[in-house]
Every structure is written in C-alpha cells, then in structure tokens.
Amino acid sequence: MIRRPPRSTPSNSSAASDVYKRQSVYIAGNDDNLINEFTSLGAQPLANGVVSGINGAIVGWASYHDIPAAVLLAETWEPIVQTDEIDYRAAKHLVNIISKYLGIELDTSTLDYMANQVESKVLELMRKSFKELKIKKGFENVM
C-alpha cells in the first residue's frame, strides 16, 4: 500500500471527484519481462523505496528459487487509511490491471459503489473536522 496525502480540503463535489485522478498502481519484481508486461497494462515500475513485509518476502523467496515474481501495489488516499476504512477504488485499480493481464473482463461496479460510500463518509468526517478547527481557531482569537 502506498499512501497519498489529501490533495485539497474537501469541497461539496462528489466524493470520488478529484481524489483518484492520479492514483497509481506500482509494480516491483524480480523479472524484467514480467515488470514490462504489467507496465504495458498501466502499472508503473516502483522506482524508489522498498517492498517490505510479506509482499517483499514472496518476491524474495521466488528469486531464491528462480521463479519470476512481481507484486502490485495500489496507491491509497491517506484519509481513508487514517479512518481505518478499505480503499475500494485502489482495489478496483488493481483488479483492472490483473484482469487485463489474465485477459478477462470483470464487473467492478460493486467496487465503485463501495468506494463512493467510503469516500463520502471520509469526506464528511473531514468537513466536520475542518469546521471544528475553524470554530476553535475563532475562539482562540477572541480570548
């Protein structure tokens, strides 16, 4: 999971409006052909950083046994992660790339629906938080 910070304060637009326009899926692996194939399907090679945890261990284990392997990582919107919600839109981006790789078509409308529900909830929490901060800031200036 790659976290992306919020791009701006929430507006009254739809929850999914601008949040995911630049969301990416990254690939890291031990086989250039596999990496190039996923890159041609829309993934971006992970240029900086490391893949840790089980994601890194699987690719490392595969390398040890001369098995081509790769890991796909979806970029998430940080407020969703901070509120302990699931980033369904990031999952959709992964599913789309994997379905292209497998040559199958999948209906992702349920992921869109769930993403809109979560995004609306998170944006409402952000609006309330910003409103409370403005109120507190106003009182501080008076005192």
CSV table of N, CA and C in Angstrom, one decimal:
chain,number,residue,atom,x,y,z
A,1,MET,N,0.8,-1.2,0.0
A,1,MET,CA,0.0,0.0,0.0
A,1,MET,C,0.9,1.2,0.0
A,2,ILE,N,0.6,2.1,-0.9
A,2,ILE,CA,1.3,3.4,-1.0
A,2,ILE,C,0.3,4.5,-0.6
A,3,ARG,N,0.6,5.3,0.4
A,3,ARG,CA,-0.3,6.3,0.9
A,3,ARG,C,-0.1,7.6,0.2
A,4,ARG,N,-1.2,8.2,-0.2
A,4,ARG,CA,-1.1,9.5,-0.9
A,4,ARG,C,-1.8,10.5,0.1
A,5,PRO,N,-1.2,11.6,0.4
A,5,PRO,CA,-1.8,12.6,1.3
A,5,PRO,C,-3.0,13.3,0.5
A,6,PRO,N,-3.9,13.9,1.3
A,6,PRO,CA,-5.0,14.6,0.7
A,6,PRO,C,-4.6,15.7,-0.2
A,7,ARG,N,-5.2,15.9,-1.4
A,7,ARG,CA,-4.8,16.9,-2.3
A,7,ARG,C,-5.3,18.3,-2.0
A,8,SER,N,-6.4,18.3,-1.3
A,8,SER,CA,-7.0,19.6,-1.0
A,8,SER,C,-8.1,19.4,0.1
A,9,THR,N,-8.6,20.5,0.5
A,9,THR,CA,-9.7,20.4,1.5
A,9,THR,C,-10.9,19.9,0.8
A,10,PRO,N,-11.8,19.2,1.5
A,10,PRO,CA,-13.0,18.7,0.8
A,10,PRO,C,-13.9,19.8,0.4
A,11,SER,N,-14.5,19.6,-0.8
A,11,SER,CA,-15.5,20.5,-1.3
A,11,SER,C,-16.8,19.8,-1.3
A,12,ASN,N,-17.8,20.5,-1.9
A,12,ASN,CA,-19.1,20.0,-1.9
A,12,ASN,C,-19.3,19.1,-3.2
A,13,SER,N,-18.3,18.8,-3.9
A,13,SER,CA,-18.4,17.9,-5.1
A,13,SER,C,-18.5,16.5,-4.7
A,14,SER,N,-18.8,15.6,-5.6
A,14,SER,CA,-19.0,14.2,-5.3
A,14,SER,C,-17.7,13.6,-4.6
A,15,ALA,N,-17.9,12.6,-3.8
A,15,ALA,CA,-16.8,12.1,-3.1
A,15,ALA,C,-15.7,11.6,-3.9
A,16,ALA,N,-16.0,11.1,-5.1
A,16,ALA,CA,-15.0,10.5,-5.9
A,16,ALA,C,-14.4,11.4,-7.0
A,17,SER,N,-14.7,12.7,-6.9
A,17,SER,CA,-14.5,13.7,-7.9
A,17,SER,C,-13.0,13.7,-8.3
A,18,ASP,N,-12.1,14.3,-7.5
A,18,ASP,CA,-10.8,14.5,-7.9
A,18,ASP,C,-9.8,13.7,-7.1
A,19,VAL,N,-10.3,12.9,-6.2
A,19,VAL,CA,-9.4,12.2,-5.3
A,19,VAL,C,-8.5,11.2,-6.0
A,20,TYR,N,-9.0,10.5,-7.0
A,20,TYR,CA,-8.3,9.4,-7.6
A,20,TYR,C,-7.8,9.7,-9.0
A,21,LYS,N,-7.8,10.9,-9.5
A,21,LYS,CA,-7.4,11.1,-10.8
A,21,LYS,C,-6.0,10.7,-11.1
A,22,ARG,N,-5.1,10.8,-10.1
A,22,ARG,CA,-3.7,10.5,-10.3
A,22,ARG,C,-3.3,9.3,-9.5
A,23,GLN,N,-4.2,8.5,-9.0
A,23,GLN,CA,-3.9,7.3,-8.2
A,23,GLN,C,-3.2,6.3,-9.2
A,24,SER,N,-2.2,5.7,-8.7
A,24,SER,CA,-1.4,4.7,-9.5
A,24,SER,C,-1.3,3.3,-8.9
A,25,VAL,N,-1.0,2.4,-9.7
A,25,VAL,CA,-0.6,1.1,-9.3
A,25,VAL,C,0.8,0.9,-9.7
A,26,TYR,N,1.6,0.4,-8.7
A,26,TYR,CA,3.0,0.2,-8.9
A,26,TYR,C,3.4,-1.3,-9.0
A,27,ILE,N,4.5,-1.6,-9.7
A,27,ILE,CA,4.9,-2.9,-9.7
A,27,ILE,C,6.4,-3.0,-9.4
A,28,ALA,N,6.7,-4.0,-8.6
A,28,ALA,CA,8.1,-4.4,-8.3
A,28,ALA,C,8.2,-5.9,-8.5
A,29,GLY,N,9.4,-6.3,-8.9
A,29,GLY,CA,9.5,-7.8,-9.1
A,29,GLY,C,11.0,-8.1,-9.4
A,30,ASN,N,11.1,-9.4,-9.7
A,30,ASN,CA,12.5,-9.9,-10.0
A,30,ASN,C,12.7,-10.3,-11.4
A,31,ASP,N,11.7,-10.0,-12.3
A,31,ASP,CA,11.8,-10.4,-13.7
A,31,ASP,C,11.4,-9.2,-14.6
A,32,ASP,N,12.4,-8.8,-15.4
A,32,ASP,CA,12.1,-7.6,-16.2
A,32,ASP,C,11.0,-7.8,-17.2
A,33,ASN,N,10.9,-9.0,-17.8
A,33,ASN,CA,9.8,-9.2,-18.8
A,33,ASN,C,8.4,-9.1,-18.1
A,34,LEU,N,8.3,-9.6,-16.9
A,34,LEU,CA,7.0,-9.5,-16.1
A,34,LEU,C,6.7,-8.1,-15.7
A,35,ILE,N,7.7,-7.4,-15.3
A,35,ILE,CA,7.6,-5.9,-15.0
A,35,ILE,C,7.2,-5.2,-16.2
A,36,ASN,N,7.8,-5.4,-17.3
A,36,ASN,CA,7.4,-4.7,-18.6
A,36,ASN,C,6.0,-5.0,-19.0
A,37,GLU,N,5.6,-6.3,-18.9
A,37,GLU,CA,4.3,-6.7,-19.3
A,37,GLU,C,3.2,-5.9,-18.4
A,38,PHE,N,3.4,-5.8,-17.1
A,38,PHE,CA,2.5,-5.1,-16.3
A,38,PHE,C,2.6,-3.6,-16.5
A,39,THR,N,3.7,-3.1,-16.8
A,39,THR,CA,3.9,-1.7,-17.2
A,39,THR,C,3.1,-1.4,-18.4
A,40,SER,N,3.1,-2.2,-19.4
A,40,SER,CA,2.3,-2.0,-20.6
A,40,SER,C,0.8,-2.0,-20.3
A,41,LEU,N,0.4,-2.6,-19.2
A,41,LEU,CA,-1.0,-2.7,-18.8
A,41,LEU,C,-1.5,-1.5,-17.9
A,42,GLY,N,-0.5,-0.7,-17.6
A,42,GLY,CA,-0.9,0.5,-16.8
A,42,GLY,C,-0.2,0.6,-15.5
A,43,ALA,N,0.6,-0.4,-15.0
A,43,ALA,CA,1.3,-0.2,-13.8
A,43,ALA,C,2.6,0.6,-14.0
A,44,GLN,N,3.0,1.2,-13.0
A,44,GLN,CA,4.3,2.0,-13.0
A,44,GLN,C,5.4,1.3,-12.2
A,45,PRO,N,6.5,1.1,-12.8
A,45,PRO,CA,7.6,0.5,-12.0
A,45,PRO,C,7.9,1.3,-10.8
A,46,LEU,N,8.0,0.6,-9.7
A,46,LEU,CA,8.4,1.2,-8.4
A,46,LEU,C,9.8,1.6,-8.5
A,47,ALA,N,10.1,2.9,-8.6
A,47,ALA,CA,11.4,3.4,-8.8
A,47,ALA,C,12.2,3.7,-7.5
A,48,ASN,N,11.5,4.1,-6.4
A,48,ASN,CA,12.1,4.4,-5.2
A,48,ASN,C,11.4,3.6,-4.0
A,49,GLY,N,12.2,3.4,-3.0
A,49,GLY,CA,11.6,2.7,-1.8
A,49,GLY,C,11.8,1.2,-1.9
A,50,VAL,N,11.3,0.6,-0.9
A,50,VAL,CA,11.4,-0.9,-0.8
A,50,VAL,C,10.1,-1.5,-0.5
A,51,VAL,N,10.0,-2.8,-0.9
A,51,VAL,CA,8.7,-3.5,-0.6
A,51,VAL,C,9.1,-4.4,0.6
A,52,SER,N,8.3,-4.2,1.6
A,52,SER,CA,8.6,-4.9,2.9
A,52,SER,C,7.5,-5.9,3.2
A,53,GLY,N,7.6,-6.5,4.3
A,53,GLY,CA,6.6,-7.5,4.8
A,53,GLY,C,6.5,-8.6,3.9
A,54,ILE,N,5.3,-9.2,3.9
A,54,ILE,CA,5.1,-10.5,3.1
A,54,ILE,C,5.2,-10.2,1.6
A,55,ASN,N,4.8,-9.0,1.2
A,55,ASN,CA,4.9,-8.6,-0.2
A,55,ASN,C,6.4,-8.8,-0.7
A,56,GLY,N,7.3,-8.2,0.1
A,56,GLY,CA,8.7,-8.3,-0.3
A,56,GLY,C,9.2,-9.7,-0.1
A,57,ALA,N,8.7,-10.4,0.9
A,57,ALA,CA,9.2,-11.8,1.2
A,57,ALA,C,8.9,-12.7,0.1
A,58,ILE,N,7.7,-12.6,-0.5
A,58,ILE,CA,7.2,-13.5,-1.5
A,58,ILE,C,8.1,-13.4,-2.8
A,59,VAL,N,8.4,-12.1,-3.2
A,59,VAL,CA,9.2,-11.9,-4.3
A,59,VAL,C,10.7,-12.4,-4.0
A,60,GLY,N,11.1,-12.1,-2.8
A,60,GLY,CA,12.5,-12.5,-2.4
A,60,GLY,C,12.6,-14.1,-2.5
A,61,TRP,N,11.6,-14.7,-1.9
A,61,TRP,CA,11.6,-16.2,-1.9
A,61,TRP,C,11.6,-16.7,-3.3
A,62,ALA,N,10.7,-16.1,-4.2
A,62,ALA,CA,10.7,-16.6,-5.6
A,62,ALA,C,12.0,-16.4,-6.3
A,63,SER,N,12.7,-15.3,-6.0
A,63,SER,CA,14.0,-15.1,-6.6
A,63,SER,C,15.0,-16.2,-6.2
A,64,TYR,N,14.9,-16.5,-4.9
A,64,TYR,CA,15.8,-17.6,-4.4
A,64,TYR,C,15.6,-18.9,-5.2
A,65,HIS,N,14.4,-19.2,-5.6
A,65,HIS,CA,14.0,-20.4,-6.3
A,65,HIS,C,13.9,-20.2,-7.8
A,66,ASP,N,14.4,-19.1,-8.3
A,66,ASP,CA,14.4,-18.8,-9.8
A,66,ASP,C,13.0,-18.8,-10.4
A,67,ILE,N,12.0,-18.3,-9.6
A,67,ILE,CA,10.7,-18.2,-10.1
A,67,ILE,C,10.4,-16.7,-10.4
A,68,PRO,N,9.9,-16.4,-11.6
A,68,PRO,CA,9.6,-15.0,-11.9
A,68,PRO,C,8.4,-14.5,-11.0
A,69,ALA,N,8.6,-13.4,-10.4
A,69,ALA,CA,7.5,-12.9,-9.5
A,69,ALA,C,7.5,-11.4,-9.5
A,70,ALA,N,6.3,-10.9,-9.1
A,70,ALA,CA,6.1,-9.5,-9.1
A,70,ALA,C,5.0,-9.2,-8.0
A,71,VAL,N,5.0,-8.0,-7.5
A,71,VAL,CA,4.0,-7.5,-6.6
A,71,VAL,C,3.4,-6.2,-7.1
A,72,LEU,N,2.1,-6.1,-7.1
A,72,LEU,CA,1.4,-4.9,-7.5
A,72,LEU,C,1.0,-4.2,-6.2
A,73,LEU,N,1.2,-2.9,-6.2
A,73,LEU,CA,0.9,-2.1,-5.0
A,73,LEU,C,0.0,-0.9,-5.5
A,74,ALA,N,-1.2,-0.8,-4.9
A,74,ALA,CA,-2.1,0.3,-5.2
A,74,ALA,C,-1.8,1.5,-4.3
A,75,GLU,N,-1.8,2.6,-4.9
A,75,GLU,CA,-1.7,3.9,-4.1
A,75,GLU,C,-3.1,4.2,-3.4
A,76,THR,N,-3.1,4.5,-2.2
A,76,THR,CA,-4.3,4.8,-1.5
A,76,THR,C,-4.4,6.2,-1.1
A,77,TRP,N,-5.6,6.7,-0.8
A,77,TRP,CA,-5.8,8.0,-0.3
A,77,TRP,C,-5.7,8.0,1.2
A,78,GLU,N,-4.7,8.7,1.7
A,78,GLU,CA,-4.4,8.7,3.1
A,78,GLU,C,-5.5,8.8,4.1
A,79,PRO,N,-6.5,9.8,3.9
A,79,PRO,CA,-7.6,9.9,4.9
A,79,PRO,C,-8.4,8.6,5.0
A,80,ILE,N,-8.5,7.8,3.9
A,80,ILE,CA,-9.2,6.5,4.0
A,80,ILE,C,-8.4,5.6,5.0
A,81,VAL,N,-7.1,5.5,4.8
A,81,VAL,CA,-6.3,4.7,5.7
A,81,VAL,C,-6.4,5.2,7.1
A,82,GLN,N,-6.3,6.5,7.3
A,82,GLN,CA,-6.3,7.0,8.7
A,82,GLN,C,-7.6,6.8,9.4
A,83,THR,N,-8.7,6.6,8.7
A,83,THR,CA,-10.0,6.3,9.3
A,83,THR,C,-10.3,4.8,9.3
A,84,ASP,N,-9.3,4.0,9.0
A,84,ASP,CA,-9.4,2.6,9.1
A,84,ASP,C,-10.5,2.0,8.2
A,85,GLU,N,-10.6,2.6,7.0
A,85,GLU,CA,-11.5,2.1,6.0
A,85,GLU,C,-10.8,1.4,4.9
A,86,ILE,N,-11.5,0.7,4.1
A,86,ILE,CA,-10.9,0.0,3.0
A,86,ILE,C,-11.0,0.9,1.7
A,87,ASP,N,-9.9,1.0,1.0
A,87,ASP,CA,-9.8,1.8,-0.2
A,87,ASP,C,-10.3,0.9,-1.4
A,88,TYR,N,-11.6,0.9,-1.6
A,88,TYR,CA,-12.1,0.1,-2.7
A,88,TYR,C,-11.7,0.6,-4.1
A,89,ARG,N,-11.5,1.9,-4.2
A,89,ARG,CA,-11.1,2.4,-5.5
A,89,ARG,C,-9.7,1.9,-5.8
A,90,ALA,N,-8.8,1.9,-4.8
A,90,ALA,CA,-7.4,1.3,-5.1
A,90,ALA,C,-7.5,-0.1,-5.5
A,91,ALA,N,-8.4,-0.9,-4.8
A,91,ALA,CA,-8.6,-2.3,-5.1
A,91,ALA,C,-9.1,-2.4,-6.6
A,92,LYS,N,-10.0,-1.5,-7.0
A,92,LYS,CA,-10.5,-1.6,-8.3
A,92,LYS,C,-9.4,-1.4,-9.4
A,93,HIS,N,-8.5,-0.5,-9.1
A,93,HIS,CA,-7.3,-0.2,-10.0
A,93,HIS,C,-6.5,-1.5,-10.1
A,94,LEU,N,-6.3,-2.2,-9.0
A,94,LEU,CA,-5.5,-3.5,-9.0
A,94,LEU,C,-6.3,-4.5,-9.8
A,95,VAL,N,-7.6,-4.7,-9.6
A,95,VAL,CA,-8.4,-5.7,-10.3
A,95,VAL,C,-8.4,-5.4,-11.8
A,96,ASN,N,-8.4,-4.1,-12.2
A,96,ASN,CA,-8.4,-3.8,-13.6
A,96,ASN,C,-7.1,-4.2,-14.3
A,97,ILE,N,-6.0,-4.0,-13.6
A,97,ILE,CA,-4.7,-4.4,-14.2
A,97,ILE,C,-4.6,-5.9,-14.3
A,98,ILE,N,-5.0,-6.6,-13.2
A,98,ILE,CA,-4.9,-8.0,-13.2
A,98,ILE,C,-5.8,-8.7,-14.2
A,99,SER,N,-7.0,-8.1,-14.3
A,99,SER,CA,-8.0,-8.6,-15.3
A,99,SER,C,-7.4,-8.5,-16.7
A,100,LYS,N,-6.8,-7.4,-17.0
A,100,LYS,CA,-6.1,-7.2,-18.3
A,100,LYS,C,-5.0,-8.2,-18.5
A,101,TYR,N,-4.3,-8.5,-17.5
A,101,TYR,CA,-3.2,-9.5,-17.6
A,101,TYR,C,-3.7,-10.9,-17.9
A,102,LEU,N,-4.8,-11.2,-17.2
A,102,LEU,CA,-5.4,-12.5,-17.4
A,102,LEU,C,-6.3,-12.6,-18.6
A,103,GLY,N,-6.6,-11.5,-19.2
A,103,GLY,CA,-7.5,-11.4,-20.4
A,103,GLY,C,-8.9,-11.7,-20.1
A,104,ILE,N,-9.4,-11.3,-19.0
A,104,ILE,CA,-10.8,-11.5,-18.6
A,104,ILE,C,-11.4,-10.1,-18.3
A,105,GLU,N,-12.7,-10.1,-18.4
A,105,GLU,CA,-13.4,-8.8,-18.1
A,105,GLU,C,-14.2,-9.1,-16.8
A,106,LEU,N,-14.0,-8.1,-15.9
A,106,LEU,CA,-14.7,-8.2,-14.6
A,106,LEU,C,-15.6,-7.0,-14.3
A,107,ASP,N,-16.7,-7.2,-13.7
A,107,ASP,CA,-17.6,-6.2,-13.3
A,107,ASP,C,-17.1,-5.6,-12.0
A,108,THR,N,-16.7,-4.3,-12.1
A,108,THR,CA,-16.2,-3.6,-10.9
A,108,THR,C,-17.1,-2.6,-10.3
A,109,SER,N,-18.4,-2.7,-10.7
A,109,SER,CA,-19.4,-1.7,-10.3
A,109,SER,C,-19.6,-1.8,-8.8
A,110,THR,N,-19.5,-3.0,-8.2
A,110,THR,CA,-19.7,-3.0,-6.7
A,110,THR,C,-18.5,-2.3,-6.0
A,111,LEU,N,-17.3,-2.4,-6.6
A,111,LEU,CA,-16.2,-1.7,-6.0
A,111,LEU,C,-16.4,-0.2,-6.1
A,112,ASP,N,-16.9,0.3,-7.3
A,112,ASP,CA,-17.2,1.7,-7.4
A,112,ASP,C,-18.3,2.1,-6.4
A,113,TYR,N,-19.3,1.3,-6.2
A,113,TYR,CA,-20.3,1.7,-5.2
A,113,TYR,C,-19.8,1.8,-3.8
A,114,MET,N,-19.0,0.8,-3.4
A,114,MET,CA,-18.4,0.7,-2.1
A,114,MET,C,-17.4,1.9,-1.9
A,115,ALA,N,-16.6,2.2,-3.0
A,115,ALA,CA,-15.7,3.3,-2.9
A,115,ALA,C,-16.4,4.6,-2.7
A,116,ASN,N,-17.5,4.8,-3.4
A,116,ASN,CA,-18.3,6.1,-3.2
A,116,ASN,C,-18.8,6.2,-1.8
A,117,GLN,N,-19.3,5.1,-1.2
A,117,GLN,CA,-19.8,5.1,0.1
A,117,GLN,C,-18.7,5.5,1.1
A,118,VAL,N,-17.5,4.8,1.0
A,118,VAL,CA,-16.4,5.1,1.9
A,118,VAL,C,-15.9,6.5,1.7
A,119,GLU,N,-15.7,7.0,0.5
A,119,GLU,CA,-15.3,8.3,0.2
A,119,GLU,C,-16.2,9.4,0.8
A,120,SER,N,-17.5,9.2,0.6
A,120,SER,CA,-18.5,10.1,1.2
A,120,SER,C,-18.4,10.2,2.7
A,121,LYS,N,-18.2,9.1,3.3
A,121,LYS,CA,-18.1,9.0,4.8
A,121,LYS,C,-16.8,9.7,5.2
A,122,VAL,N,-15.7,9.5,4.5
A,122,VAL,CA,-14.4,10.1,4.9
A,122,VAL,C,-14.5,11.6,4.7
A,123,LEU,N,-15.0,12.0,3.5
A,123,LEU,CA,-15.1,13.5,3.3
A,123,LEU,C,-16.0,14.2,4.3
A,124,GLU,N,-17.1,13.5,4.7
A,124,GLU,CA,-18.0,14.1,5.7
A,124,GLU,C,-17.2,14.3,7.0
A,125,LEU,N,-16.4,13.3,7.4
A,125,LEU,CA,-15.6,13.4,8.6
A,125,LEU,C,-14.6,14.5,8.5
A,126,MET,N,-14.0,14.7,7.3
A,126,MET,CA,-13.1,15.8,7.1
A,126,MET,C,-13.8,17.1,7.2
A,127,ARG,N,-14.9,17.2,6.6
A,127,ARG,CA,-15.7,18.5,6.6
A,127,ARG,C,-16.0,18.9,8.1
A,128,LYS,N,-16.4,17.9,8.9
A,128,LYS,CA,-16.7,18.2,10.3
A,128,LYS,C,-15.5,18.6,11.0
A,129,SER,N,-14.4,17.9,10.8
A,129,SER,CA,-13.1,18.2,11.4
A,129,SER,C,-12.6,19.6,11.1
A,130,PHE,N,-12.7,20.0,9.8
A,130,PHE,CA,-12.3,21.3,9.4
A,130,PHE,C,-13.2,22.4,10.0
A,131,LYS,N,-14.5,22.1,10.1
A,131,LYS,CA,-15.4,23.0,10.7
A,131,LYS,C,-15.1,23.2,12.2
A,132,GLU,N,-14.8,22.1,12.9
A,132,GLU,CA,-14.5,22.2,14.3
A,132,GLU,C,-13.2,23.0,14.5
A,133,LEU,N,-12.2,22.8,13.6
A,133,LEU,CA,-11.0,23.5,13.7
A,133,LEU,C,-11.2,25.0,13.5
A,134,LYS,N,-12.0,25.4,12.6
A,134,LYS,CA,-12.3,26.8,12.3
A,134,LYS,C,-13.0,27.4,13.5
A,135,ILE,N,-13.9,26.7,14.2
A,135,ILE,CA,-14.6,27.2,15.4
A,135,ILE,C,-13.6,27.4,16.5
A,136,LYS,N,-12.8,26.4,16.7
A,136,LYS,CA,-11.8,26.5,17.8
A,136,LYS,C,-10.8,27.6,17.6
A,137,LYS,N,-10.4,27.8,16.3
A,137,LYS,CA,-9.4,28.8,16.0
A,137,LYS,C,-10.1,30.2,16.2
A,138,GLY,N,-11.4,30.3,15.9
A,138,GLY,CA,-12.1,31.6,16.1
A,138,GLY,C,-12.1,31.9,17.6
A,139,PHE,N,-12.4,31.0,18.4
A,139,PHE,CA,-12.4,31.2,19.9
A,139,PHE,C,-11.1,31.6,20.5
A,140,GLU,N,-10.0,31.0,19.9
A,140,GLU,CA,-8.7,31.3,20.4
A,140,GLU,C,-8.4,32.8,20.1
A,141,ASN,N,-8.8,33.3,18.9
A,141,ASN,CA,-8.5,34.7,18.6
A,141,ASN,C,-9.3,35.6,19.4
A,142,VAL,N,-10.4,35.3,19.9
A,142,VAL,CA,-11.2,36.1,20.8
A,142,VAL,C,-10.6,36.2,22.2
A,143,MET,N,-10.1,35.1,22.7
A,143,MET,CA,-9.5,35.1,24.0
A,143,MET,C,-8.1,35.6,24.0
